[in-house]
Structures are given as C-alpha cells and as structure tokens.
Amino acid sequence: MKNKSILYFLLLCVLFTACKEDKLAPVATNAVKPTAVTAPLPHDTDDPSIWIHPTDPSKSIIVGTDKDTDGGLYAFDLNGKILKKSIPLKRPNNVDIAYGLVIDGKKTDIAVTTERESNKIRIFSLPDLEPIDNGGIPVFEGEPLRDPMGIALYTRPSDKKIFAIVGRKSGPSGSYLWQYELSGTGKTATAKVVRKFGAYSGKKEIEAIAVDNELGTVLYCDEQFGIRKYKADPALNDNKELALFGKTGFKADNEGIAIYKKTDSTGYILVSNQQANTFMVYPREGAKGNPNKYPLLAEIPTSTIECDGADVTSLNLGGKYKNGLFVAMSNGMVFQYYSWDLIQARIDKE
C-alpha cells in the first residue's frame, strides 16, 4: 500500500510539473525522496502537526488540514493511512497540537485549527478528533480584517498553561497576531485574548507560525520579506522584535516552519522555500555568541511541490523514524513523510 501511495504521488508530480499553466518548479533530480506519502485528501492539503502517543510512539499520528469549504482535519498513521476525519470544517488552514489542557478536571491533548470562513479557531481532543469547543471560538473580534490562517500553540514551561498564537490573511503591523490563553469551562474549551503583537511588512501575508516552548520564542514567516522572532510568554509584556532573518535566498515565499530539537536548546529551524521546492535550514540556537543571528546552514531539496506547512519531531517513533520524522505538505493533496536521517544526511553534506 505504501509503495502504491508513493507511485501515485510521483505520477501526480509528473502531471503538475508538465502543466504549463501552473508554472511550478520541477522537483530537483537530487531531491530527497519521501519515506512514505499519505493517502490523498479530497480537496487541498495545507498544514500537518505530529501527535506523540504517550505510551507507544509507533502509534503516533499526523493531523493534517484539508483546506476547503467542505474540509476538515484528518488523522493519519505513520504509514500514511487515514485513520479518522473530523466533523466538516469551513476552510481549515493551519493546525497545531498541545498536550494536557485541563477539560472537566482531566488533562486532554488537543489539536487546534483555524476555520477561516467562520472566523473561528476550532479545538479537538486527541487522538479521537472530537470537537470540544461548543462550535468554535471567534477570533479577531471587532476587527475589519479577520480571516484566521496561521496558528501555533505555546505551552509555558513554568505552569503548563497553553496559549494559541493566531495569524490572519491580512492585518495591521504591530498587532497582526493575537494570542489567546486556552482553558476549560466544564466540558468545553474556551479562550481569551491576552496579547496583540507582530510586525508586518505589508508584502503578502503571515501564515506560518512556530513556537519553541523550551526557548520561549515564537517564529513566523512574513512572506516575501523574512522570518521574525519574538518572545512567546505574554506575561513578559515584551513585544520587541528579537530577530529578522531569512531575508535572502528564497525564490518567493518563505512558508512552513518546523523546529527540530536535538537538545533542550539546540537543533534546526526548517523553513519552506515554497516555489523552489526546498527547505532552508538555520541553527535553532542561533549563531555562536548571538542567539538572535541565524546563518543559513543548508538548503535541502525535497520532493514536495509548493510546500505550505511542515512539522518535525526528534523523538524515536520506531522503524524508519528512530531519529525522528519530518512531515511536509505537497501539492497533490498529500503529506510526505521523511525519516529524519535522510534530512540530517543532507545537512551534514553542506
């Protein structure tokens, strides 16, 4: 079945690259080949997130969005097989996962997605993908520009409180992102605004957002401009930009962000060079002596086409994923899985 999925994906690659109308960059001849490819979704994949099973990592799942008016969240196993679909959602864009939100006195793992056409975020319990948000939580209320797109979840190490950082299709510089504290009232997840921040160049949009819990930072892609870094904890009352990097080397859009953690403070930041079908790799800890400077370490060609979203884990998931798993969206309505060893080997070559 896995070989059939990969064959199906490669056939789609041929169709996409042969289509003159799309004018998409071809997959490089030296591109890293995926370890597995998911079953295709009905409409348009956009963003994945990895949920780690608490007792058996080999049973971990990938939650991905199917971006359409009649879309939803899908759960896949580590072979790319669809396990479950959520209730229908109105154009879910991005998704992120957090562990241990207290609902009805119990710790619940959650997947949170933006539902763009309803101007809400939607919260689901994991691994069953059941809604626990009473129909959704409105975001950017009172704003003329709403249309939520990007999302990342921050779990504060000191008290394990969970926050959702939400982006939108367009918004004002200085308050493009809104941060919500998540909690539970009875059996329902709730949210309240605790912060508004984030510079914006005005060039395109901000969709890709990633949070580093251990380092307490949030990174986001100001598309066609650069990658911005801020502190993640709203209690610090610090909205000063810490870094702006990745301003060169991208063909057009800097998109999905994933953070690979080697230790609590070291690893890699991977950013999709969307129109080039590559990923730019930066040091998670920054340059030696300057944690807010990010030299480019490598550019990795992958088999993805026009990748929007990505996620990665360094945990041992067993089998081919003993050193971790990198997941990336691709045109063709699929997500691609890569053994981290394949990505690390390319980084080491640079």
mmCIF file of C-alpha atoms in Angstrom:
data_model
loop_
_atom_site.group_PDB
_atom_site.id
_atom_site.type_symbol
_atom_site.label_atom_id
_atom_site.label_comp_id
_atom_site.label_asym_id
_atom_site.label_seq_id
_atom_site.Cartn_x
_atom_site.Cartn_y
_atom_site.Cartn_z
ATOM 1 C CA MET A 1 0.000 0.000 0.000
ATOM 2 C CA LYS A 2 2.836 2.381 0.883
ATOM 3 C CA ASN A 3 4.563 1.753 -2.457
ATOM 4 C CA LYS A 4 1.275 2.408 -4.269
ATOM 5 C CA SER A 5 0.898 5.718 -2.418
ATOM 6 C CA ILE A 6 4.408 6.797 -3.389
ATOM 7 C CA LEU A 7 3.794 5.751 -7.014
ATOM 8 C CA TYR A 8 0.538 7.717 -7.015
ATOM 9 C CA PHE A 9 2.349 10.770 -5.694
ATOM 10 C CA LEU A 10 5.142 10.535 -8.275
ATOM 11 C CA LEU A 11 2.549 10.335 -11.050
ATOM 12 C CA LEU A 12 0.952 13.475 -9.667
ATOM 13 C CA CYS A 13 4.390 15.123 -9.693
ATOM 14 C CA VAL A 14 4.653 14.417 -13.404
ATOM 15 C CA LEU A 15 1.225 15.907 -14.033
ATOM 16 C CA PHE A 16 1.951 19.034 -12.009
ATOM 17 C CA THR A 17 5.362 19.691 -13.490
ATOM 18 C CA ALA A 18 4.119 19.053 -17.023
ATOM 19 C CA CYS A 19 1.297 21.556 -16.682
ATOM 20 C CA LYS A 20 2.388 24.813 -18.304
ATOM 21 C CA GLU A 21 -0.484 26.698 -16.688
ATOM 22 C CA ASP A 22 0.798 26.132 -13.155
ATOM 23 C CA LYS A 23 4.396 27.088 -13.981
ATOM 24 C CA LEU A 24 5.605 25.176 -10.924
ATOM 25 C CA ALA A 25 9.275 24.456 -10.351
ATOM 26 C CA PRO A 26 10.100 20.802 -11.016
ATOM 27 C CA VAL A 27 11.275 18.514 -8.251
ATOM 28 C CA ALA A 28 15.081 18.506 -8.346
ATOM 29 C CA THR A 29 16.798 15.393 -9.653
ATOM 30 C CA ASN A 30 18.799 15.214 -6.407
ATOM 31 C CA ALA A 31 15.770 15.789 -4.161
ATOM 32 C CA VAL A 32 15.340 13.718 -1.026
ATOM 33 C CA LYS A 33 12.709 11.054 -1.690
ATOM 34 C CA PRO A 34 9.904 10.604 0.855
ATOM 35 C CA THR A 35 9.867 7.582 3.111
ATOM 36 C CA ALA A 36 6.084 7.467 2.808
ATOM 37 C CA VAL A 37 3.269 9.519 1.302
ATOM 38 C CA THR A 38 -0.218 9.787 2.759
ATOM 39 C CA ALA A 39 -3.399 8.802 1.046
ATOM 40 C CA PRO A 40 -4.660 11.845 -0.889
ATOM 41 C CA LEU A 41 -7.337 14.064 0.648
ATOM 42 C CA PRO A 42 -10.442 15.241 -1.234
ATOM 43 C CA HIS A 43 -9.536 18.905 -1.688
ATOM 44 C CA ASP A 44 -6.307 20.675 -0.712
ATOM 45 C CA THR A 45 -3.802 19.760 1.998
ATOM 46 C CA ASP A 46 -2.217 22.680 3.815
ATOM 47 C CA ASP A 47 -0.597 22.005 7.198
ATOM 48 C CA PRO A 48 0.375 18.968 9.334
ATOM 49 C CA SER A 49 1.112 18.526 13.026
ATOM 50 C CA ILE A 50 2.511 15.478 14.838
ATOM 51 C CA TRP A 51 0.854 13.982 17.939
ATOM 52 C CA ILE A 52 3.098 11.694 20.003
ATOM 53 C CA HIS A 53 1.373 8.694 21.575
ATOM 54 C CA PRO A 54 2.041 8.747 25.359
ATOM 55 C CA THR A 55 2.988 5.073 25.766
ATOM 56 C CA ASP A 56 3.733 3.725 22.275
ATOM 57 C CA PRO A 57 5.382 6.262 19.934
ATOM 58 C CA SER A 58 4.881 3.909 16.972
ATOM 59 C CA LYS A 59 1.154 4.657 17.326
ATOM 60 C CA SER A 60 1.677 8.398 16.968
ATOM 61 C CA ILE A 61 -0.485 10.173 14.405
ATOM 62 C CA ILE A 62 -0.210 13.047 11.953
ATOM 63 C CA VAL A 63 -3.106 15.513 11.970
ATOM 64 C CA GLY A 64 -3.465 17.446 8.721
ATOM 65 C CA THR A 65 -5.839 20.013 7.281
ATOM 66 C CA ASP A 66 -7.953 19.599 4.161
ATOM 67 C CA LYS A 67 -8.438 23.240 3.141
ATOM 68 C CA ASP A 68 -11.865 23.668 1.584
ATOM 69 C CA THR A 69 -15.347 24.979 2.393
ATOM 70 C CA ASP A 70 -16.237 21.329 2.982
ATOM 71 C CA GLY A 71 -12.873 20.461 4.515
ATOM 72 C CA GLY A 72 -11.761 19.048 7.847
ATOM 73 C CA LEU A 73 -8.971 17.588 9.933
ATOM 74 C CA TYR A 74 -7.637 14.138 9.073
ATOM 75 C CA ALA A 75 -5.611 11.774 11.249
ATOM 76 C CA PHE A 76 -3.014 9.536 9.569
ATOM 77 C CA ASP A 77 -0.902 6.712 10.944
ATOM 78 C CA LEU A 78 2.852 6.524 10.376
ATOM 79 C CA ASN A 79 2.293 4.672 7.102
ATOM 80 C CA GLY A 80 0.110 7.473 5.723
ATOM 81 C CA LYS A 81 -3.185 5.622 6.116
ATOM 82 C CA ILE A 82 -6.225 7.741 7.031
ATOM 83 C CA LEU A 83 -7.480 6.767 10.487
ATOM 84 C CA LYS A 84 -10.178 9.347 11.131
ATOM 85 C CA LYS A 85 -11.803 12.536 9.831
ATOM 86 C CA SER A 86 -13.206 15.338 11.949
ATOM 87 C CA ILE A 87 -16.599 16.950 11.538
ATOM 88 C CA PRO A 88 -16.788 19.134 8.398
ATOM 89 C CA LEU A 89 -14.993 22.473 8.749
ATOM 90 C CA LYS A 90 -15.231 25.642 6.676
ATOM 91 C CA ARG A 91 -11.762 26.010 5.175
ATOM 92 C CA PRO A 92 -9.389 24.912 7.940
ATOM 93 C CA ASN A 93 -5.960 26.405 7.277
ATOM 94 C CA ASN A 94 -3.258 25.566 9.798
ATOM 95 C CA VAL A 95 -3.215 23.212 12.773
ATOM 96 C CA ASP A 96 -1.074 22.727 15.871
ATOM 97 C CA ILE A 97 -1.061 20.322 18.802
ATOM 98 C CA ALA A 98 -0.558 20.688 22.567
ATOM 99 C CA TYR A 99 -0.666 18.303 25.496
ATOM 100 C CA GLY A 100 -2.595 18.416 28.757
ATOM 101 C CA LEU A 101 -5.254 21.128 28.520
ATOM 102 C CA VAL A 102 -7.463 20.635 31.581
ATOM 103 C CA ILE A 103 -11.046 19.970 30.468
ATOM 104 C CA ASP A 104 -13.638 18.846 33.025
ATOM 105 C CA GLY A 105 -10.846 18.132 35.502
ATOM 106 C CA LYS A 106 -8.928 15.903 33.098
ATOM 107 C CA LYS A 107 -5.813 16.569 31.048
ATOM 108 C CA THR A 108 -6.661 16.449 27.361
ATOM 109 C CA ASP A 109 -4.349 16.567 24.356
ATOM 110 C CA ILE A 110 -5.676 18.954 21.733
ATOM 111 C CA ALA A 111 -5.453 19.889 18.075
ATOM 112 C CA VAL A 112 -6.371 23.497 17.310
ATOM 113 C CA THR A 113 -7.074 24.686 13.786
ATOM 114 C CA THR A 114 -8.131 27.959 12.213
ATOM 115 C CA GLU A 115 -11.510 27.863 10.472
ATOM 116 C CA ARG A 116 -11.103 30.689 8.035
ATOM 117 C CA GLU A 117 -14.613 31.069 6.634
ATOM 118 C CA SER A 118 -16.211 31.227 10.094
ATOM 119 C CA ASN A 119 -13.537 33.490 11.682
ATOM 120 C CA LYS A 120 -13.027 30.964 14.470
ATOM 121 C CA ILE A 121 -10.490 28.609 15.927
ATOM 122 C CA ARG A 122 -11.672 25.037 16.453
ATOM 123 C CA ILE A 123 -10.422 22.780 19.248
ATOM 124 C CA PHE A 124 -10.477 18.975 19.096
ATOM 125 C CA SER A 125 -9.470 16.311 21.602
ATOM 126 C CA LEU A 126 -6.791 13.828 20.616
ATOM 127 C CA PRO A 127 -6.441 11.193 19.385
ATOM 128 C CA ASP A 128 -10.196 10.882 18.743
ATOM 129 C CA LEU A 129 -10.580 14.217 16.859
ATOM 130 C CA GLU A 130 -13.799 15.101 18.686
ATOM 131 C CA PRO A 131 -14.787 18.798 18.944
ATOM 132 C CA ILE A 132 -14.659 20.237 22.477
ATOM 133 C CA ASP A 133 -15.246 23.915 21.674
ATOM 134 C CA ASN A 134 -19.051 24.224 21.520
ATOM 135 C CA GLY A 135 -18.969 25.121 17.837
ATOM 136 C CA GLY A 136 -15.803 27.200 17.792
ATOM 137 C CA ILE A 137 -14.227 30.298 19.330
ATOM 138 C CA PRO A 138 -14.419 33.613 17.403
ATOM 139 C CA VAL A 139 -11.080 35.369 16.849
ATOM 140 C CA PHE A 140 -10.073 38.921 15.908
ATOM 141 C CA GLU A 141 -13.463 40.139 17.125
ATOM 142 C CA GLY A 142 -14.161 43.791 16.341
ATOM 143 C CA GLU A 143 -11.521 43.886 13.606
ATOM 144 C CA PRO A 144 -12.286 44.734 9.957
ATOM 145 C CA LEU A 145 -9.634 42.185 8.902
ATOM 146 C CA ARG A 146 -10.171 38.702 10.343
ATOM 147 C CA ASP A 147 -9.840 35.565 8.136
ATOM 148 C CA PRO A 148 -7.706 33.438 10.523
ATOM 149 C CA MET A 149 -4.998 31.369 8.830
ATOM 150 C CA GLY A 150 -1.857 30.552 10.814
ATOM 151 C CA ILE A 151 -1.749 29.097 14.325
ATOM 152 C CA ALA A 152 0.848 27.845 16.801
ATOM 153 C CA LEU A 153 0.402 26.633 20.381
ATOM 154 C CA TYR A 154 2.735 27.695 23.189
ATOM 155 C CA THR A 155 2.899 25.695 26.427
ATOM 156 C CA ARG A 156 4.538 27.785 29.138
ATOM 157 C CA PRO A 157 7.030 25.562 30.984
ATOM 158 C CA SER A 158 6.515 27.211 34.391
ATOM 159 C CA ASP A 159 2.804 26.427 34.775
ATOM 160 C CA LYS A 160 1.874 24.401 31.648
ATOM 161 C CA LYS A 161 -0.685 26.990 30.553
ATOM 162 C CA ILE A 162 -1.446 26.736 26.846
ATOM 163 C CA PHE A 163 -1.716 29.711 24.506
ATOM 164 C CA ALA A 164 -2.781 29.918 20.861
ATOM 165 C CA ILE A 165 -0.977 32.443 18.659
ATOM 166 C CA VAL A 166 -3.238 33.163 15.696
ATOM 167 C CA GLY A 167 -2.432 34.908 12.412
ATOM 168 C CA ARG A 168 -4.728 36.128 9.651
ATOM 169 C CA LYS A 169 -4.885 36.795 5.926
ATOM 170 C CA SER A 170 -4.080 40.475 6.478
ATOM 171 C CA GLY A 171 -3.803 42.852 9.389
ATOM 172 C CA PRO A 172 -2.061 45.895 10.848
ATOM 173 C CA SER A 173 1.651 45.888 11.619
ATOM 174 C CA GLY A 174 2.188 45.758 15.368
ATOM 175 C CA SER A 175 -0.928 43.686 16.093
ATOM 176 C CA TYR A 176 -1.119 41.241 13.196
ATOM 177 C CA LEU A 177 -1.008 38.283 15.617
ATOM 178 C CA TRP A 178 -3.357 37.795 18.567
ATOM 179 C CA GLN A 179 -2.502 35.483 21.440
ATOM 180 C CA TYR A 180 -5.225 33.611 23.325
ATOM 181 C CA GLU A 181 -4.999 31.788 26.649
ATOM 182 C CA LEU A 182 -6.802 28.449 26.407
ATOM 183 C CA SER A 183 -8.667 26.938 29.339
ATOM 184 C CA GLY A 184 -11.658 24.757 30.109
ATOM 185 C CA THR A 185 -15.097 25.681 31.418
ATOM 186 C CA GLY A 186 -16.894 22.488 32.305
ATOM 187 C CA LYS A 187 -16.515 20.173 29.331
ATOM 188 C CA THR A 188 -15.800 22.984 26.864
ATOM 189 C CA ALA A 189 -12.518 24.590 25.798
ATOM 190 C CA THR A 190 -12.518 28.389 25.944
ATOM 191 C CA ALA A 191 -10.096 31.187 25.033
ATOM 192 C CA LYS A 192 -9.430 34.802 25.956
ATOM 193 C CA VAL A 193 -7.207 37.401 24.278
ATOM 194 C CA VAL A 194 -4.087 38.184 26.300
ATOM 195 C CA ARG A 195 -1.791 39.848 23.752
ATOM 196 C CA LYS A 196 -1.637 41.529 20.346
ATOM 197 C CA PHE A 197 1.732 41.827 18.599
ATOM 198 C CA GLY A 198 3.743 41.221 15.453
ATOM 199 C CA ALA A 199 5.314 43.430 12.798
ATOM 200 C CA TYR A 200 4.185 43.026 9.196
ATOM 201 C CA SER A 201 5.914 44.202 6.024
ATOM 202 C CA GLY A 202 2.693 44.531 4.032
ATOM 203 C CA LYS A 203 4.172 42.460 1.200
ATOM 204 C CA LYS A 204 1.927 39.387 1.246
ATOM 205 C CA GLU A 205 0.652 37.651 4.415
ATOM 206 C CA ILE A 206 1.676 35.886 7.619
ATOM 207 C CA GLU A 207 0.609 32.243 7.785
ATOM 208 C CA ALA A 208 3.421 30.017 9.041
ATOM 209 C CA ILE A 209 3.962 30.311 12.804
ATOM 210 C CA ALA A 210 6.029 28.076 15.093
ATOM 211 C CA VAL A 211 6.696 28.183 18.829
ATOM 212 C CA ASP A 212 9.753 26.906 20.686
ATOM 213 C CA ASN A 213 8.479 26.067 24.178
ATOM 214 C CA GLU A 214 11.892 25.411 25.710
ATOM 215 C CA LEU A 215 13.477 28.603 24.378
ATOM 216 C CA GLY A 216 10.301 30.629 24.930
ATOM 217 C CA THR A 217 10.186 32.111 21.438
ATOM 218 C CA VAL A 218 7.797 32.402 18.519
ATOM 219 C CA LEU A 219 8.889 32.495 14.873
ATOM 220 C CA TYR A 220 6.713 33.493 11.954
ATOM 221 C CA CYS A 221 7.099 33.986 8.224
ATOM 222 C CA ASP A 222 6.360 37.449 6.879
ATOM 223 C CA GLU A 223 6.030 36.110 3.352
ATOM 224 C CA GLN A 224 8.404 37.516 0.719
ATOM 225 C CA PHE A 225 10.161 39.516 3.446
ATOM 226 C CA GLY A 226 11.709 37.391 6.183
ATOM 227 C CA ILE A 227 11.327 35.359 9.364
ATOM 228 C CA ARG A 228 10.566 37.276 12.551
ATOM 229 C CA LYS A 229 11.261 36.245 16.132
ATOM 230 C CA TYR A 230 9.537 37.344 19.359
ATOM 231 C CA LYS A 231 9.221 36.149 22.937
ATOM 232 C CA ALA A 232 6.299 33.768 23.400
ATOM 233 C CA ASP A 233 5.251 34.415 27.011
ATOM 234 C CA PRO A 234 2.574 37.143 27.216
ATOM 235 C CA ALA A 235 3.329 37.704 30.914
ATOM 236 C CA LEU A 236 6.656 39.314 29.966
ATOM 237 C CA ASN A 237 4.866 42.256 28.301
ATOM 238 C CA ASP A 238 7.661 42.328 25.742
ATOM 239 C CA ASN A 239 6.602 42.879 22.146
ATOM 240 C CA LYS A 240 10.029 43.869 20.888
ATOM 241 C CA GLU A 241 11.215 42.008 17.803
ATOM 242 C CA LEU A 242 14.252 39.895 18.676
ATOM 243 C CA ALA A 243 15.394 38.932 15.190
ATOM 244 C CA LEU A 244 14.617 39.222 11.490
ATOM 245 C CA PHE A 245 16.381 36.687 9.288
ATOM 246 C CA GLY A 246 15.970 34.719 6.071
ATOM 247 C CA LYS A 247 15.620 37.893 4.009
ATOM 248 C CA THR A 248 17.605 36.441 1.111
ATOM 249 C CA GLY A 249 17.811 33.125 -0.713
ATOM 250 C CA PHE A 250 14.086 32.486 -1.073
ATOM 251 C CA LYS A 251 12.671 32.254 -4.589
ATOM 252 C CA ALA A 252 9.433 33.947 -3.481
ATOM 253 C CA ASP A 253 7.511 32.840 -0.370
ATOM 254 C CA ASN A 254 9.038 31.740 2.908
ATOM 255 C CA GLU A 255 6.338 29.435 4.242
ATOM 256 C CA GLY A 256 6.049 26.490 6.656
ATOM 257 C CA ILE A 257 8.301 26.453 9.738
ATOM 258 C CA ALA A 258 9.360 23.370 11.711
ATOM 259 C CA ILE A 259 11.754 23.151 14.678
ATOM 260 C CA TYR A 260 13.896 20.022 15.134
ATOM 261 C CA LYS A 261 15.150 19.698 18.727
ATOM 262 C CA LYS A 262 18.464 17.925 19.299
ATOM 263 C CA THR A 263 18.602 19.021 22.952
ATOM 264 C CA ASP A 264 16.506 21.431 25.022
ATOM 265 C CA SER A 265 18.332 24.333 23.394
ATOM 266 C CA THR A 266 19.907 23.142 20.130
ATOM 267 C CA GLY A 267 18.685 21.853 16.796
ATOM 268 C CA TYR A 268 17.436 23.233 13.497
ATOM 269 C CA ILE A 269 14.811 25.600 12.126
ATOM 270 C CA LEU A 270 13.478 24.418 8.762
ATOM 271 C CA VAL A 271 11.604 26.890 6.541
ATOM 272 C CA SER A 272 9.903 26.042 3.257
ATOM 273 C CA ASN A 273 11.315 27.833 0.217
ATOM 274 C CA GLN A 274 7.935 27.240 -1.340
ATOM 275 C CA GLN A 275 8.415 27.970 -5.036
ATOM 276 C CA ALA A 276 11.861 26.325 -5.109
ATOM 277 C CA ASN A 277 10.696 23.034 -3.525
ATOM 278 C CA THR A 278 13.469 23.215 -0.932
ATOM 279 C CA PHE A 279 13.840 23.797 2.808
ATOM 280 C CA MET A 280 16.209 26.365 4.254
ATOM 281 C CA VAL A 281 17.917 25.202 7.447
ATOM 282 C CA TYR A 282 19.064 27.526 10.260
ATOM 283 C CA PRO A 283 20.533 26.815 13.721
ATOM 284 C CA ARG A 284 17.801 26.699 16.359
ATOM 285 C CA GLU A 285 20.156 28.198 18.950
ATOM 286 C CA GLY A 286 21.345 30.958 16.626
ATOM 287 C CA ALA A 287 24.966 31.790 15.905
ATOM 288 C CA LYS A 288 27.703 31.195 18.454
ATOM 289 C CA GLY A 289 27.635 34.139 20.835
ATOM 290 C CA ASN A 290 24.463 35.607 19.319
ATOM 291 C CA PRO A 291 21.164 33.711 19.761
ATOM 292 C CA ASN A 292 19.363 36.233 17.539
ATOM 293 C CA LYS A 293 21.551 35.775 14.475
ATOM 294 C CA TYR A 294 20.665 32.925 12.120
ATOM 295 C CA PRO A 295 23.178 31.950 9.436
ATOM 296 C CA LEU A 296 21.936 29.623 6.712
ATOM 297 C CA LEU A 297 23.313 26.124 7.303
ATOM 298 C CA ALA A 298 21.874 24.281 4.307
ATOM 299 C CA GLU A 299 19.244 24.263 1.585
ATOM 300 C CA ILE A 300 17.661 20.833 1.218
ATOM 301 C CA PRO A 301 15.805 19.870 -1.986
ATOM 302 C CA THR A 302 12.777 17.726 -1.183
ATOM 303 C CA SER A 303 10.139 16.031 -3.308
ATOM 304 C CA THR A 304 7.467 18.431 -2.082
ATOM 305 C CA ILE A 305 5.750 20.715 -4.570
ATOM 306 C CA GLU A 306 4.804 24.193 -3.310
ATOM 307 C CA CYS A 307 5.019 23.196 0.370
ATOM 308 C CA ASP A 308 2.846 25.313 2.661
ATOM 309 C CA GLY A 309 3.166 23.623 6.057
ATOM 310 C CA ALA A 310 5.556 21.263 7.818
ATOM 311 C CA ASP A 311 6.250 19.704 11.215
ATOM 312 C CA VAL A 312 9.058 17.647 12.701
ATOM 313 C CA THR A 313 9.889 15.620 15.788
ATOM 314 C CA SER A 314 13.209 14.282 17.038
ATOM 315 C CA LEU A 315 11.588 11.568 19.162
ATOM 316 C CA ASN A 316 12.081 7.899 18.347
ATOM 317 C CA LEU A 317 8.896 6.713 16.625
ATOM 318 C CA GLY A 318 10.372 3.327 15.788
ATOM 319 C CA GLY A 319 11.021 1.678 12.442
ATOM 320 C CA LYS A 320 12.484 4.109 9.924
ATOM 321 C CA TYR A 321 11.838 7.027 12.250
ATOM 322 C CA LYS A 322 14.214 6.190 15.108
ATOM 323 C CA ASN A 323 15.833 9.625 14.940
ATOM 324 C CA GLY A 324 12.621 11.445 14.188
ATOM 325 C CA LEU A 325 10.114 12.277 11.482
ATOM 326 C CA PHE A 326 9.778 15.274 9.169
ATOM 327 C CA VAL A 327 6.324 15.811 7.617
ATOM 328 C CA ALA A 328 5.609 18.283 4.823
ATOM 329 C CA MET A 329 2.560 19.193 2.774
ATOM 330 C CA SER A 330 2.767 18.893 -1.008
ATOM 331 C CA ASN A 331 0.563 19.652 -3.973
ATOM 332 C CA GLY A 332 -1.278 16.517 -4.986
ATOM 333 C CA MET A 333 -3.458 16.652 -1.843
ATOM 334 C CA VAL A 334 -0.910 14.693 0.201
ATOM 335 C CA PHE A 335 1.572 14.944 3.039
ATOM 336 C CA GLN A 336 5.053 13.481 2.658
ATOM 337 C CA TYR A 337 6.907 11.690 5.476
ATOM 338 C CA TYR A 338 10.705 11.751 5.656
ATOM 339 C CA SER A 339 12.909 9.777 8.004
ATOM 340 C CA TRP A 340 14.941 12.436 9.801
ATOM 341 C CA ASP A 341 18.096 10.502 8.908
ATOM 342 C CA LEU A 342 17.558 11.482 5.248
ATOM 343 C CA ILE A 343 17.343 15.178 6.124
ATOM 344 C CA GLN A 344 20.271 15.061 8.546
ATOM 345 C CA ALA A 345 22.469 13.395 5.928
ATOM 346 C CA ARG A 346 21.871 16.321 3.551
ATOM 347 C CA ILE A 347 22.542 18.889 6.272
ATOM 348 C CA ASP A 348 25.823 17.153 7.092
ATOM 349 C CA LYS A 349 26.883 17.375 3.428
ATOM 350 C CA GLU A 350 26.606 21.169 3.338
#
